[in-house]
Amino acid sequence: MNSTYSIRTLTRRAALVVAAGAGAFLLAACGGDGGDGGGSAHNAQDVSFAQGMIPHHRQALEMARLAEGRAASGAVKDLAARVEKAQDPEIRTMTGWLEQWGEDAPGAEGGMDHSAAGHSGMPGMMGGEDMAELEKAEGKAFDTKFLALMVEHHEGAVKMAALEESEGRYGPAKAMAGDIVAAQNAEIGQMNKLLGKSRG
């Protein structure tokens, strides 16, 4: 009888441990955010990062697409193509996160609004005048303007991504932020070298 009792007790205890472990896992997954539909732990910084970086990336894409018909330098065209290749999928990923979290994703028109008011608090965003000047420029003048504006734009993105790395909670968003910091810092270095050559 004793052995049967102890086996039952052990079985019951094991079941309680499993149940407690599952409960702890569910609490961790919900992250105390009120339990979002996606079951992913995120915080307000993650939401802010995605909502801010989407229009930021959209403007970079808009700038990059101008390079094809206006840039004189092959290096500038290559850089613009790399920006498009990296940032377009990131926009789709971040939009998916926001939908999963039940948060508003910036509309496609957000990237086309160059008013200063529309981009307050977002580092590196171009105003309407800068974008209009870039659209009018061609050849070497375009290259210089594009590189100068894109350096500033990338520096802004790096600041936003660094904030996400330090204060965000959602693993994939923090990982993307790390990728943005690494990739865009490397591109800033390259663009500054190109600017040095074009100025010299």
GROMACS .gro file of C-alpha atoms in nm:
model
  200
    1MET     CA    1   0.000   0.000   0.000
    2ASN     CA    2   0.277   0.237   0.090
    3SER     CA    3   0.450   0.195  -0.247
    4THR     CA    4   0.120   0.260  -0.430
    5TYR     CA    5   0.059   0.568  -0.216
    6SER     CA    6   0.408   0.707  -0.282
    7ILE     CA    7   0.377   0.648  -0.657
    8ARG     CA    8   0.044   0.832  -0.661
    9THR     CA    9   0.195   1.116  -0.458
   10LEU     CA   10   0.494   1.141  -0.691
   11THR     CA   11   0.268   1.132  -0.996
   12ARG     CA   12   0.049   1.404  -0.848
   13ARG     CA   13   0.353   1.615  -0.762
   14ALA     CA   14   0.497   1.570  -1.112
   15ALA     CA   15   0.162   1.677  -1.261
   16LEU     CA   16   0.158   1.986  -1.038
   17VAL     CA   17   0.515   2.077  -1.139
   18VAL     CA   18   0.424   2.041  -1.509
   19ALA     CA   19   0.107   2.249  -1.461
   20ALA     CA   20   0.299   2.516  -1.268
   21GLY     CA   21   0.568   2.522  -1.536
   22ALA     CA   22   0.307   2.557  -1.811
   23GLY     CA   23   0.138   2.839  -1.616
   24ALA     CA   24   0.470   3.021  -1.575
   25PHE     CA   25   0.537   2.979  -1.948
   26LEU     CA   26   0.196   3.123  -2.039
   27LEU     CA   27   0.248   3.419  -1.805
   28ALA     CA   28   0.590   3.483  -1.958
   29ALA     CA   29   0.447   3.459  -2.310
   30CYS     CA   30   0.172   3.709  -2.232
   31GLY     CA   31   0.428   3.933  -2.071
   32GLY     CA   32   0.175   4.113  -1.856
   33ASP     CA   33   0.064   4.326  -2.152
   34GLY     CA   34  -0.294   4.222  -2.100
   35GLY     CA   35  -0.233   3.913  -2.317
   36ASP     CA   36  -0.206   4.009  -2.682
   37GLY     CA   37  -0.347   3.790  -2.955
   38GLY     CA   38  -0.007   3.678  -3.080
   39GLY     CA   39   0.105   3.562  -2.736
   40SER     CA   40   0.439   3.740  -2.782
   41ALA     CA   41   0.603   3.942  -2.507
   42HIS     CA   42   0.645   4.299  -2.624
   43ASN     CA   43   0.630   4.644  -2.468
   44ALA     CA   44   0.546   5.002  -2.565
   45GLN     CA   45   0.901   5.058  -2.696
   46ASP     CA   46   0.862   4.767  -2.941
   47VAL     CA   47   0.539   4.922  -3.071
   48SER     CA   48   0.699   5.266  -3.096
   49PHE     CA   49   1.001   5.120  -3.278
   50ALA     CA   50   0.788   4.947  -3.543
   51GLN     CA   51   0.547   5.240  -3.585
   52GLY     CA   52   0.838   5.483  -3.623
   53MET     CA   53   1.072   5.270  -3.832
   54ILE     CA   54   0.809   5.182  -4.096
   55PRO     CA   55   0.767   5.542  -4.226
   56HIS     CA   56   1.141   5.600  -4.172
   57HIS     CA   57   1.223   5.301  -4.394
   58ARG     CA   58   0.957   5.404  -4.647
   59GLN     CA   59   1.125   5.739  -4.692
   60ALA     CA   60   1.463   5.568  -4.739
   61LEU     CA   61   1.303   5.352  -5.011
   62GLU     CA   62   1.158   5.660  -5.175
   63MET     CA   63   1.505   5.821  -5.176
   64ALA     CA   64   1.668   5.499  -5.301
   65ARG     CA   65   1.425   5.467  -5.593
   66LEU     CA   66   1.522   5.813  -5.715
   67ALA     CA   67   1.883   5.696  -5.763
   68GLU     CA   68   1.810   5.463  -6.055
   69GLY     CA   69   1.737   5.738  -6.306
   70ARG     CA   70   1.939   6.022  -6.153
   71ALA     CA   71   2.265   5.896  -5.999
   72ALA     CA   72   2.591   5.925  -6.192
   73SER     CA   73   2.789   5.687  -5.973
   74GLY     CA   74   2.751   5.312  -5.993
   75ALA     CA   75   2.846   5.294  -5.623
   76VAL     CA   76   2.551   5.519  -5.536
   77LYS     CA   77   2.315   5.305  -5.746
   78ASP     CA   78   2.446   4.988  -5.577
   79LEU     CA   79   2.398   5.142  -5.234
   80ALA     CA   80   2.042   5.247  -5.320
   81ALA     CA   81   1.966   4.891  -5.440
   82ARG     CA   82   2.101   4.751  -5.110
   83VAL     CA   83   1.880   4.991  -4.912
   84GLU     CA   84   1.574   4.870  -5.106
   85LYS     CA   85   1.667   4.503  -5.067
   86ALA     CA   86   1.713   4.531  -4.689
   87GLN     CA   87   1.439   4.772  -4.589
   88ASP     CA   88   1.142   4.658  -4.798
   89PRO     CA   89   1.121   4.315  -4.623
   90GLU     CA   90   1.177   4.482  -4.283
   91ILE     CA   91   0.872   4.704  -4.344
   92ARG     CA   92   0.661   4.395  -4.415
   93THR     CA   93   0.792   4.219  -4.104
   94MET     CA   94   0.726   4.517  -3.875
   95THR     CA   95   0.377   4.565  -4.021
   96GLY     CA   96   0.308   4.199  -3.940
   97TRP     CA   97   0.422   4.249  -3.579
   98LEU     CA   98   0.191   4.547  -3.533
   99GLU     CA   99  -0.105   4.354  -3.676
  100GLN     CA  100  -0.021   4.059  -3.448
  101TRP     CA  101  -0.011   4.294  -3.145
  102GLY     CA  102  -0.340   4.461  -3.239
  103GLU     CA  103  -0.165   4.795  -3.294
  104ASP     CA  104  -0.206   5.044  -3.579
  105ALA     CA  105   0.044   5.007  -3.862
  106PRO     CA  106   0.135   5.330  -4.046
  107GLY     CA  107  -0.040   5.350  -4.384
  108ALA     CA  108   0.154   5.346  -4.710
  109GLU     CA  109   0.089   5.718  -4.751
  110GLY     CA  110   0.291   5.780  -4.432
  111GLY     CA  111   0.620   5.758  -4.622
  112MET     CA  112   0.511   6.029  -4.865
  113ASP     CA  113   0.426   6.290  -4.602
  114HIS     CA  114   0.734   6.508  -4.576
  115SER     CA  115   0.589   6.771  -4.348
  116ALA     CA  116   0.800   6.840  -4.042
  117ALA     CA  117   0.493   6.792  -3.822
  118GLY     CA  118   0.444   6.442  -3.957
  119HIS     CA  119   0.792   6.342  -3.852
  120SER     CA  120   0.837   6.520  -3.522
  121GLY     CA  121   1.053   6.319  -3.289
  122MET     CA  122   1.180   6.091  -3.566
  123PRO     CA  123   1.553   6.148  -3.616
  124GLY     CA  124   1.692   6.174  -3.967
  125MET     CA  125   1.363   6.218  -4.153
  126MET     CA  126   1.380   6.452  -4.452
  127GLY     CA  127   1.152   6.752  -4.484
  128GLY     CA  128   0.963   6.835  -4.802
  129GLU     CA  129   1.228   7.081  -4.925
  130ASP     CA  130   1.508   6.825  -4.900
  131MET     CA  131   1.308   6.565  -5.090
  132ALA     CA  132   1.205   6.818  -5.357
  133GLU     CA  133   1.570   6.919  -5.407
  134LEU     CA  134   1.674   6.555  -5.433
  135GLU     CA  135   1.404   6.490  -5.694
  136LYS     CA  136   1.530   6.783  -5.905
  137ALA     CA  137   1.900   6.692  -5.882
  138GLU     CA  138   2.081   6.479  -6.140
  139GLY     CA  139   2.425   6.332  -6.198
  140LYS     CA  140   2.705   6.421  -5.956
  141ALA     CA  141   2.488   6.683  -5.783
  142PHE     CA  142   2.232   6.409  -5.711
  143ASP     CA  143   2.502   6.174  -5.581
  144THR     CA  144   2.634   6.432  -5.333
  145LYS     CA  145   2.287   6.534  -5.216
  146PHE     CA  146   2.169   6.173  -5.192
  147LEU     CA  147   2.472   6.061  -4.990
  148ALA     CA  148   2.455   6.358  -4.750
  149LEU     CA  149   2.082   6.309  -4.688
  150MET     CA  150   2.109   5.930  -4.659
  151VAL     CA  151   2.394   5.957  -4.405
  152GLU     CA  152   2.170   6.178  -4.192
  153HIS     CA  153   1.875   5.944  -4.247
  154HIS     CA  154   2.079   5.635  -4.152
  155GLU     CA  155   2.216   5.809  -3.840
  156GLY     CA  156   1.856   5.870  -3.732
  157ALA     CA  157   1.764   5.505  -3.791
  158VAL     CA  158   2.066   5.391  -3.589
  159LYS     CA  159   1.952   5.608  -3.295
  160MET     CA  160   1.600   5.463  -3.313
  161ALA     CA  161   1.735   5.107  -3.338
  162ALA     CA  162   1.980   5.158  -3.050
  163LEU     CA  163   1.689   5.269  -2.831
  164GLU     CA  164   1.500   4.952  -2.926
  165GLU     CA  165   1.805   4.739  -2.843
  166SER     CA  166   1.830   4.889  -2.494
  167GLU     CA  167   1.461   4.931  -2.403
  168GLY     CA  168   1.265   4.693  -2.625
  169ARG     CA  169   1.138   4.357  -2.507
  170TYR     CA  170   1.031   4.160  -2.816
  171GLY     CA  171   1.323   3.937  -2.922
  172PRO     CA  172   1.275   3.957  -3.301
  173ALA     CA  173   1.242   4.339  -3.287
  174LYS     CA  174   1.559   4.370  -3.080
  175ALA     CA  175   1.737   4.138  -3.325
  176MET     CA  176   1.620   4.348  -3.621
  177ALA     CA  177   1.735   4.662  -3.439
  178GLY     CA  178   2.080   4.508  -3.399
  179ASP     CA  179   2.091   4.426  -3.770
  180ILE     CA  180   1.988   4.783  -3.856
  181VAL     CA  181   2.263   4.931  -3.634
  182ALA     CA  182   2.529   4.706  -3.789
  183ALA     CA  183   2.419   4.741  -4.153
  184GLN     CA  184   2.348   5.113  -4.148
  185ASN     CA  185   2.665   5.204  -3.959
  186ALA     CA  186   2.861   5.014  -4.226
  187GLU     CA  187   2.672   5.201  -4.501
  188ILE     CA  188   2.733   5.535  -4.325
  189GLY     CA  189   3.107   5.462  -4.339
  190GLN     CA  190   3.084   5.376  -4.707
  191MET     CA  191   2.878   5.686  -4.788
  192ASN     CA  192   3.116   5.914  -4.601
  193LYS     CA  193   3.404   5.771  -4.806
  194LEU     CA  194   3.208   5.831  -5.127
  195LEU     CA  195   3.133   6.188  -5.015
  196GLY     CA  196   3.503   6.241  -4.949
  197LYS     CA  197   3.586   6.124  -5.302
  198SER     CA  198   3.313   6.331  -5.469
  199ARG     CA  199   3.417   6.642  -5.274
  200GLY     CA  200   3.782   6.589  -5.354
   0.00000   0.00000   0.00000
